[in-house]
Amino acid sequence: MTKAGIYIHVPYCKRLCYYCDFHFSLNLKTREEFVSAVCEELRMRKDFVAAPVETLYFGGGTPSLLKVEELKTIFSVIRKNFVVQPWAEVSFECNPDDITEEYCNALRDLGINRLSIGIQSFFDDDLRALNRRHSAESARNAVKIAQKVGFQNITVDLIYGLPNMTVERWKQNLAEVEKLNVQHLSAYSLMVEPHTALNTFVRRGTVQLPTEESVLEQFNYLIDWSEQTGFEQYEISNFARNGMYSRHNSSYWTGEPYLGVGPSAHSFDGEKRYWNIAHNAKYIASIKQGIIPCETEILSLRDKYNELILTGLRTKKGVCCETVKTLFPDFFSSFEQHKKIYLARELLQEQNGNISLTRKGIMLSDAIMSDFFVTE
Ligand code: SF4
């Protein structure tokens, strides 16, 4: 293994977005202790990744709730305990409301070179309906401030399939992205997760979701739009201009090792998966006692195969047939069988020995992937 990544989960938010099922807390009182615990976990796990670090990612929660001094402390521990390549991609998720010129300058000075700004929609009524804490205007301003400060790698997030969203409004959202001149877009279909406020609203009938047909139309338009505007769809939900893929997320899809630090963070060493406890106070208490509060799972050959299918088929590059043959000889005949069926139905295409989803196939991706999975 020649490269590795580090993910830091910052488990705090100022508000609960109604659709969110990530781990976070609205109680910011433990923030200082959290920073100390993260630093300690980084020290304790400094040998987890043997290879030099090529990607660092601050996700959450809301990393932009951390103060500059707190970030400085975390960065100094990372640089002391890990080899971070000078060309590393250092990504940082921000809420538009937290972005000021001063904060952005400080982020840049710390070595952060990629900002991920959670916008979700450019309509204030959508933002209110989702309980986001920023407005459309502050989202536009955040991008402009980041650009003024010199960030040349900015990604924004949008959600389609929102309650009451029409194709027309979705088109307007994408037109705004184009105007902002950013390098990357992540566009997700709204998922109504159990245990979210949104799920309750939908069940009670107080929120109406668009029809499946309309969501499909929005997704179709997204692909048309990306082709017209030079955003390459390199993964089902991710679009980049000029090859500016998310290197950190791409490494998840290609099975590279990464260390995840903080409550609920996941790690992978090539053989095993680890996941930290999703509870801030318990996480902090355990680290104080010198114990990493994580569970572990050894991946079976079948798990690894299914993961290769799941992550590979989500990408434009697809799944390498030779890799399947070499690494998973027992599953190769089943793989070939499904491949043949889906090539004939033009839901898959084969290029340079790799299979990937066609546009028609992307619309049915979940069903195709689960057909490929080996279950026993
Ligand atoms: S800011 Fe992000 S992590 Fe926090 S509640 Fe909203 S969607 Fe969830």
Short mmCIF file of C-alpha atoms and ligand atoms in Angstrom, two decimals:
data_model
loop_
_atom_site.label_atom_id
_atom_site.label_comp_id
_atom_site.label_asym_id
_atom_site.label_seq_id
_atom_site.Cartn_x
_atom_site.Cartn_y
_atom_site.Cartn_z
CA MET A 1 0.00 0.00 0.00
CA THR A 2 1.53 3.25 -1.07
CA LYS A 3 -0.92 5.83 0.18
CA ALA A 4 -3.44 6.39 2.92
CA GLY A 5 -6.06 8.85 4.13
CA ILE A 6 -7.22 10.30 7.42
CA TYR A 7 -10.82 11.24 8.18
CA ILE A 8 -11.70 13.37 11.22
CA HIS A 9 -15.32 13.40 12.33
CA VAL A 10 -16.41 16.63 14.03
CA PRO A 11 -19.65 15.63 15.76
CA TYR A 12 -21.31 18.98 16.45
CA CYS A 13 -24.01 21.00 14.72
CA LYS A 14 -25.89 24.14 15.66
CA ARG A 15 -29.18 22.86 14.29
CA LEU A 16 -30.75 19.58 13.36
CA CYS A 17 -31.44 19.32 9.63
CA TYR A 18 -34.66 17.36 9.36
CA TYR A 19 -33.32 14.74 6.93
CA CYS A 20 -30.02 14.05 8.68
CA ASP A 21 -29.02 10.72 10.21
CA PHE A 22 -25.30 11.40 10.69
CA HIS A 23 -23.85 11.32 14.17
CA PHE A 24 -23.70 14.76 15.77
CA SER A 25 -24.71 16.58 18.94
CA LEU A 26 -26.25 20.01 19.41
CA ASN A 27 -24.48 20.28 22.76
CA LEU A 28 -21.21 22.05 22.07
CA LYS A 29 -20.05 22.03 25.68
CA THR A 30 -17.76 19.03 25.18
CA ARG A 31 -15.97 20.58 22.21
CA GLU A 32 -12.69 21.32 23.98
CA GLU A 33 -12.54 17.83 25.45
CA PHE A 34 -13.37 16.44 22.02
CA VAL A 35 -10.39 18.22 20.47
CA SER A 36 -8.09 16.77 23.14
CA ALA A 37 -9.57 13.31 22.60
CA VAL A 38 -9.13 13.48 18.83
CA CYS A 39 -5.49 14.50 19.31
CA GLU A 40 -5.00 11.62 21.70
CA GLU A 41 -6.65 9.15 19.33
CA LEU A 42 -4.38 10.36 16.53
CA ARG A 43 -1.33 9.73 18.74
CA MET A 44 -2.62 6.32 19.82
CA ARG A 45 -3.25 5.24 16.23
CA LYS A 46 -0.21 6.77 14.57
CA ASP A 47 0.88 3.35 13.29
CA PHE A 48 -2.53 2.46 11.85
CA VAL A 49 -1.57 3.66 8.41
CA ALA A 50 1.94 2.75 7.37
CA ALA A 51 1.81 4.61 4.05
CA PRO A 52 2.18 8.39 3.69
CA VAL A 53 -1.05 10.35 3.98
CA GLU A 54 -2.29 11.72 0.67
CA THR A 55 -5.74 12.86 1.74
CA LEU A 56 -7.06 14.44 4.91
CA TYR A 57 -10.77 15.04 5.32
CA PHE A 58 -12.63 16.96 8.04
CA GLY A 59 -16.28 15.90 7.93
CA GLY A 60 -19.21 15.88 10.27
CA GLY A 61 -21.29 17.19 11.80
CA THR A 62 -19.93 20.64 11.13
CA PRO A 63 -16.13 21.02 11.12
CA SER A 64 -16.52 24.78 10.63
CA LEU A 65 -17.75 25.01 14.23
CA LEU A 66 -14.16 24.42 15.34
CA LYS A 67 -12.12 27.47 16.23
CA VAL A 68 -8.90 28.19 14.36
CA GLU A 69 -6.84 27.50 17.50
CA GLU A 70 -8.50 24.09 17.87
CA LEU A 71 -7.76 23.25 14.26
CA LYS A 72 -4.15 24.35 14.71
CA THR A 73 -3.81 21.92 17.61
CA ILE A 74 -5.23 19.03 15.54
CA PHE A 75 -3.02 19.85 12.55
CA SER A 76 0.12 19.99 14.65
CA VAL A 77 -0.62 16.53 16.10
CA ILE A 78 -1.26 15.14 12.61
CA ARG A 79 1.97 16.57 11.24
CA LYS A 80 3.97 15.29 14.22
CA ASN A 81 2.62 11.76 14.04
CA PHE A 82 2.02 11.08 10.34
CA VAL A 83 3.89 11.65 7.11
CA VAL A 84 1.63 13.98 5.15
CA GLN A 85 2.65 14.41 1.52
CA PRO A 86 3.17 18.01 0.41
CA TRP A 87 0.64 17.43 -2.38
CA ALA A 88 -2.00 16.00 -0.04
CA GLU A 89 -5.62 16.94 -0.64
CA VAL A 90 -6.91 18.52 2.58
CA SER A 91 -10.71 18.86 2.53
CA PHE A 92 -12.88 20.67 5.03
CA GLU A 93 -16.68 20.69 5.23
CA CYS A 94 -18.26 24.06 6.06
CA ASN A 95 -21.65 25.46 6.77
CA PRO A 96 -22.08 28.63 4.66
CA ASP A 97 -22.97 30.63 7.77
CA ASP A 98 -19.56 29.98 9.33
CA ILE A 99 -17.58 31.30 6.40
CA THR A 100 -15.94 34.70 6.86
CA GLU A 101 -12.91 36.05 5.08
CA GLU A 102 -10.90 35.80 8.28
CA TYR A 103 -11.88 32.17 8.92
CA CYS A 104 -11.23 31.20 5.30
CA ASN A 105 -7.79 32.83 5.37
CA ALA A 106 -6.97 30.87 8.50
CA LEU A 107 -8.14 27.60 6.90
CA ARG A 108 -5.97 28.24 3.88
CA ASP A 109 -2.97 29.06 6.10
CA LEU A 110 -3.44 25.75 7.90
CA GLY A 111 -2.98 23.93 4.58
CA ILE A 112 -6.63 23.23 3.80
CA ASN A 113 -6.90 23.28 0.02
CA ARG A 114 -10.40 21.99 -0.69
CA LEU A 115 -13.60 23.42 0.77
CA SER A 116 -16.83 21.50 0.76
CA ILE A 117 -19.77 23.86 1.22
CA GLY A 118 -23.12 22.34 2.12
CA ILE A 119 -25.71 24.32 0.18
CA GLN A 120 -28.46 21.73 -0.58
CA SER A 121 -30.75 24.25 -2.35
CA PHE A 122 -30.75 27.83 -3.55
CA PHE A 123 -34.38 28.31 -2.50
CA ASP A 124 -34.93 29.75 0.96
CA ASP A 125 -38.23 27.92 1.38
CA ASP A 126 -36.45 24.58 0.76
CA LEU A 127 -33.77 25.53 3.29
CA ARG A 128 -36.38 26.43 5.88
CA ALA A 129 -38.29 23.20 5.20
CA LEU A 130 -35.06 21.24 5.81
CA ASN A 131 -34.21 23.37 8.89
CA ARG A 132 -30.86 24.40 7.43
CA ARG A 133 -29.39 27.35 9.29
CA HIS A 134 -28.15 29.31 6.26
CA SER A 135 -29.93 31.18 3.49
CA ALA A 136 -29.42 30.90 -0.25
CA GLU A 137 -27.72 34.29 -0.20
CA SER A 138 -25.25 33.28 2.50
CA ALA A 139 -24.44 30.16 0.48
CA ARG A 140 -23.62 32.25 -2.61
CA ASN A 141 -21.55 34.62 -0.47
CA ALA A 142 -19.66 31.75 1.15
CA VAL A 143 -18.49 30.49 -2.23
CA LYS A 144 -17.49 34.00 -3.30
CA ILE A 145 -15.52 34.59 -0.08
CA ALA A 146 -13.69 31.26 -0.48
CA GLN A 147 -12.83 32.16 -4.07
CA LYS A 148 -11.65 35.64 -3.07
CA VAL A 149 -9.37 34.13 -0.45
CA GLY A 150 -7.84 31.93 -3.13
CA PHE A 151 -9.50 28.50 -2.85
CA GLN A 152 -9.31 26.89 -6.26
CA ASN A 153 -10.92 23.62 -5.31
CA ILE A 154 -14.46 24.14 -4.05
CA THR A 155 -17.22 21.60 -3.99
CA VAL A 156 -20.87 22.23 -3.18
CA ASP A 157 -23.62 19.80 -2.16
CA LEU A 158 -27.16 19.83 -3.52
CA ILE A 159 -30.13 17.55 -2.89
CA TYR A 160 -32.75 16.69 -5.50
CA GLY A 161 -36.09 15.00 -4.89
CA LEU A 162 -36.83 17.48 -2.09
CA PRO A 163 -40.43 17.92 -0.94
CA ASN A 164 -42.31 19.98 -3.51
CA MET A 165 -39.30 20.12 -5.81
CA THR A 166 -40.18 20.42 -9.46
CA VAL A 167 -37.85 19.80 -12.37
CA GLU A 168 -38.02 23.51 -13.07
CA ARG A 169 -36.72 24.42 -9.61
CA TRP A 170 -34.01 21.76 -9.86
CA LYS A 171 -32.89 23.30 -13.16
CA GLN A 172 -32.60 26.66 -11.42
CA ASN A 173 -30.49 25.13 -8.65
CA LEU A 174 -28.07 23.66 -11.17
CA ALA A 175 -27.92 26.94 -13.09
CA GLU A 176 -26.81 28.60 -9.84
CA VAL A 177 -24.01 26.06 -9.45
CA GLU A 178 -22.81 26.83 -12.95
CA LYS A 179 -22.82 30.56 -12.22
CA LEU A 180 -20.73 30.06 -9.10
CA ASN A 181 -17.91 28.57 -11.14
CA VAL A 182 -17.01 25.84 -8.66
CA GLN A 183 -14.91 22.79 -9.53
CA HIS A 184 -17.05 20.03 -8.07
CA LEU A 185 -20.65 19.14 -7.26
CA SER A 186 -22.07 16.37 -5.11
CA ALA A 187 -25.76 15.91 -5.89
CA TYR A 188 -27.70 13.44 -3.78
CA SER A 189 -31.22 12.15 -4.02
CA LEU A 190 -33.13 12.87 -0.82
CA MET A 191 -33.27 9.75 1.34
CA VAL A 192 -35.92 9.53 4.02
CA GLU A 193 -33.98 7.75 6.73
CA PRO A 194 -35.69 6.10 9.70
CA HIS A 195 -35.41 8.04 12.97
CA THR A 196 -35.32 11.43 11.27
CA ALA A 197 -37.80 14.27 11.66
CA LEU A 198 -38.43 14.09 7.92
CA ASN A 199 -39.55 10.49 8.25
CA THR A 200 -42.12 11.54 10.87
CA PHE A 201 -43.41 14.38 8.66
CA VAL A 202 -43.76 12.06 5.67
CA ARG A 203 -45.57 9.44 7.75
CA ARG A 204 -47.94 12.06 9.14
CA GLY A 205 -48.54 13.37 5.65
CA THR A 206 -47.43 16.91 6.49
CA VAL A 207 -44.65 16.71 3.89
CA GLN A 208 -45.24 15.58 0.33
CA LEU A 209 -42.39 14.00 -1.58
CA PRO A 210 -42.21 14.31 -5.36
CA THR A 211 -43.23 11.25 -7.36
CA GLU A 212 -40.61 8.67 -8.34
CA GLU A 213 -41.10 9.78 -11.93
CA SER A 214 -40.28 13.38 -11.07
CA VAL A 215 -37.17 12.36 -9.09
CA LEU A 216 -36.01 10.32 -12.06
CA GLU A 217 -36.59 13.28 -14.33
CA GLN A 218 -34.54 15.48 -11.99
CA PHE A 219 -31.72 12.93 -12.03
CA ASN A 220 -31.90 12.66 -15.81
CA TYR A 221 -31.70 16.40 -16.13
CA LEU A 222 -28.69 16.43 -13.80
CA ILE A 223 -26.83 14.11 -16.17
CA ASP A 224 -27.81 16.21 -19.23
CA TRP A 225 -26.74 19.35 -17.43
CA SER A 226 -23.40 17.83 -16.40
CA GLU A 227 -22.66 16.85 -19.98
CA GLN A 228 -23.45 20.34 -21.24
CA THR A 229 -21.47 22.18 -18.59
CA GLY A 230 -18.32 20.07 -18.47
CA PHE A 231 -18.98 18.44 -15.11
CA GLU A 232 -17.83 14.85 -15.53
CA GLN A 233 -19.99 12.32 -13.69
CA TYR A 234 -17.16 10.22 -12.27
CA GLU A 235 -19.40 8.61 -9.66
CA ILE A 236 -23.19 8.35 -9.48
CA SER A 237 -23.52 11.38 -7.17
CA ASN A 238 -20.25 13.20 -7.91
CA PHE A 239 -19.34 15.56 -10.72
CA ALA A 240 -16.00 17.25 -11.37
CA ARG A 241 -14.64 19.79 -13.79
CA ASN A 242 -11.16 19.33 -15.25
CA GLY A 243 -10.54 16.04 -13.49
CA MET A 244 -10.85 17.58 -10.02
CA TYR A 245 -12.27 14.45 -8.45
CA SER A 246 -12.49 14.14 -4.67
CA ARG A 247 -9.29 12.19 -4.09
CA HIS A 248 -10.35 11.28 -0.56
CA ASN A 249 -13.70 9.78 -1.57
CA SER A 250 -12.12 8.12 -4.60
CA SER A 251 -9.74 6.30 -2.25
CA TYR A 252 -12.76 4.80 -0.42
CA TRP A 253 -14.04 3.50 -3.73
CA THR A 254 -10.71 1.92 -4.65
CA GLY A 255 -10.23 0.21 -1.30
CA GLU A 256 -7.24 2.17 0.01
CA PRO A 257 -6.62 2.20 3.77
CA TYR A 258 -7.77 5.09 5.89
CA LEU A 259 -7.86 6.02 9.51
CA GLY A 260 -11.08 7.55 10.82
CA VAL A 261 -10.82 9.49 14.06
CA GLY A 262 -13.59 10.83 16.31
CA PRO A 263 -17.01 9.52 17.41
CA SER A 264 -18.69 7.30 14.76
CA ALA A 265 -15.66 7.47 12.43
CA HIS A 266 -14.85 4.37 10.40
CA SER A 267 -11.40 3.04 9.54
CA PHE A 268 -10.14 0.41 7.12
CA ASP A 269 -6.72 -1.25 7.02
CA GLY A 270 -7.18 -3.41 3.94
CA GLU A 271 -8.50 -6.40 5.90
CA LYS A 272 -10.61 -5.10 8.74
CA ARG A 273 -13.17 -2.39 9.27
CA TYR A 274 -13.33 -0.47 12.52
CA TRP A 275 -16.03 1.88 13.69
CA ASN A 276 -15.85 4.16 16.69
CA ILE A 277 -18.68 4.55 19.14
CA ALA A 278 -21.27 7.11 17.98
CA HIS A 279 -21.55 8.90 21.32
CA ASN A 280 -19.50 11.99 22.17
CA ALA A 281 -19.31 11.63 25.96
CA LYS A 282 -18.55 7.90 25.85
CA TYR A 283 -15.94 8.46 23.15
CA ILE A 284 -14.19 11.15 25.19
CA ALA A 285 -14.31 9.10 28.42
CA SER A 286 -12.90 6.01 26.72
CA ILE A 287 -10.01 7.86 25.06
CA LYS A 288 -9.19 9.43 28.44
CA GLN A 289 -8.73 5.90 29.76
CA GLY A 290 -6.45 5.04 26.85
CA ILE A 291 -9.01 2.79 25.12
CA ILE A 292 -10.12 3.30 21.53
CA PRO A 293 -13.88 2.71 21.68
CA CYS A 294 -14.31 0.81 18.45
CA GLU A 295 -15.83 -2.36 17.10
CA THR A 296 -14.11 -4.43 14.45
CA GLU A 297 -15.19 -6.62 11.60
CA ILE A 298 -12.91 -8.86 9.54
CA LEU A 299 -14.03 -8.73 5.95
CA SER A 300 -14.71 -12.10 4.36
CA LEU A 301 -13.86 -12.73 0.72
CA ARG A 302 -17.55 -12.39 -0.06
CA ASP A 303 -17.72 -8.99 1.73
CA LYS A 304 -14.73 -7.80 -0.27
CA TYR A 305 -16.25 -8.95 -3.54
CA ASN A 306 -19.60 -7.30 -2.80
CA GLU A 307 -17.82 -4.12 -1.86
CA LEU A 308 -15.82 -4.12 -5.08
CA ILE A 309 -19.09 -4.42 -7.02
CA LEU A 310 -20.86 -1.78 -4.94
CA THR A 311 -18.13 0.83 -5.09
CA GLY A 312 -16.87 -0.04 -8.58
CA LEU A 313 -20.24 0.09 -10.29
CA ARG A 314 -20.93 3.48 -8.76
CA THR A 315 -17.92 4.89 -10.60
CA LYS A 316 -17.42 5.83 -14.22
CA LYS A 317 -14.31 3.65 -14.34
CA GLY A 318 -16.34 0.64 -13.28
CA VAL A 319 -15.19 -2.82 -12.20
CA CYS A 320 -12.09 -4.43 -13.70
CA CYS A 321 -13.02 -7.94 -14.89
CA GLU A 322 -9.43 -9.16 -14.60
CA THR A 323 -9.33 -8.07 -10.94
CA VAL A 324 -12.47 -10.08 -10.23
CA LYS A 325 -10.95 -13.11 -11.98
CA THR A 326 -7.68 -12.87 -10.05
CA LEU A 327 -8.95 -11.94 -6.59
CA PHE A 328 -12.28 -13.75 -6.56
CA PRO A 329 -11.99 -16.86 -8.76
CA ASP A 330 -14.86 -18.55 -6.89
CA PHE A 331 -17.28 -15.77 -7.79
CA PHE A 332 -16.06 -15.23 -11.34
CA SER A 333 -18.58 -17.44 -13.12
CA SER A 334 -21.49 -15.75 -11.33
CA PHE A 335 -19.94 -12.37 -12.19
CA GLU A 336 -19.63 -13.33 -15.87
CA GLN A 337 -23.19 -14.60 -15.96
CA HIS A 338 -24.64 -11.34 -14.65
CA LYS A 339 -22.32 -9.30 -16.81
CA LYS A 340 -23.60 -11.07 -19.93
CA ILE A 341 -27.25 -10.46 -19.02
CA TYR A 342 -26.78 -6.77 -18.29
CA LEU A 343 -24.55 -6.13 -21.32
CA ALA A 344 -27.28 -7.62 -23.51
CA ARG A 345 -29.87 -5.35 -21.88
CA GLU A 346 -27.55 -2.36 -22.43
CA LEU A 347 -27.58 -1.57 -18.73
CA LEU A 348 -23.84 -2.23 -18.58
CA GLN A 349 -21.06 -1.39 -21.02
CA GLU A 350 -17.59 -2.88 -21.34
CA GLN A 351 -14.54 -0.79 -22.12
CA ASN A 352 -10.86 -1.68 -21.75
CA GLY A 353 -11.70 -4.73 -19.70
CA ASN A 354 -13.88 -2.79 -17.24
CA ILE A 355 -17.65 -2.92 -16.91
CA SER A 356 -19.63 0.16 -15.90
CA LEU A 357 -23.26 1.23 -15.80
CA THR A 358 -24.77 2.86 -18.87
CA ARG A 359 -27.04 5.83 -18.36
CA LYS A 360 -30.01 3.50 -18.48
CA GLY A 361 -28.21 1.28 -15.97
CA ILE A 362 -27.53 4.14 -13.55
CA MET A 363 -31.29 4.55 -13.14
CA LEU A 364 -31.47 0.93 -11.97
CA SER A 365 -28.15 0.82 -10.16
CA ASP A 366 -29.40 -0.56 -6.83
CA ALA A 367 -31.17 -3.51 -8.44
CA ILE A 368 -28.22 -4.32 -10.72
CA MET A 369 -25.68 -4.21 -7.90
CA SER A 370 -27.71 -6.40 -5.60
CA ASP A 371 -28.11 -8.91 -8.43
CA PHE A 372 -24.32 -9.14 -8.67
CA PHE A 373 -23.87 -9.56 -4.92
CA VAL A 374 -22.96 -12.98 -3.58
CA THR A 375 -25.14 -13.70 -0.58
CA GLU A 376 -24.14 -17.17 0.59
S1 SF4 B 1 -25.29 20.28 9.27
FE1 SF4 B 1 -24.90 18.29 8.29
S2 SF4 B 1 -24.45 16.87 9.96
FE2 SF4 B 1 -25.39 18.71 10.88
S3 SF4 B 1 -27.55 18.21 11.05
FE3 SF4 B 1 -27.28 19.28 9.11
S4 SF4 B 1 -26.92 17.64 7.57
FE4 SF4 B 1 -26.63 16.75 9.62
#
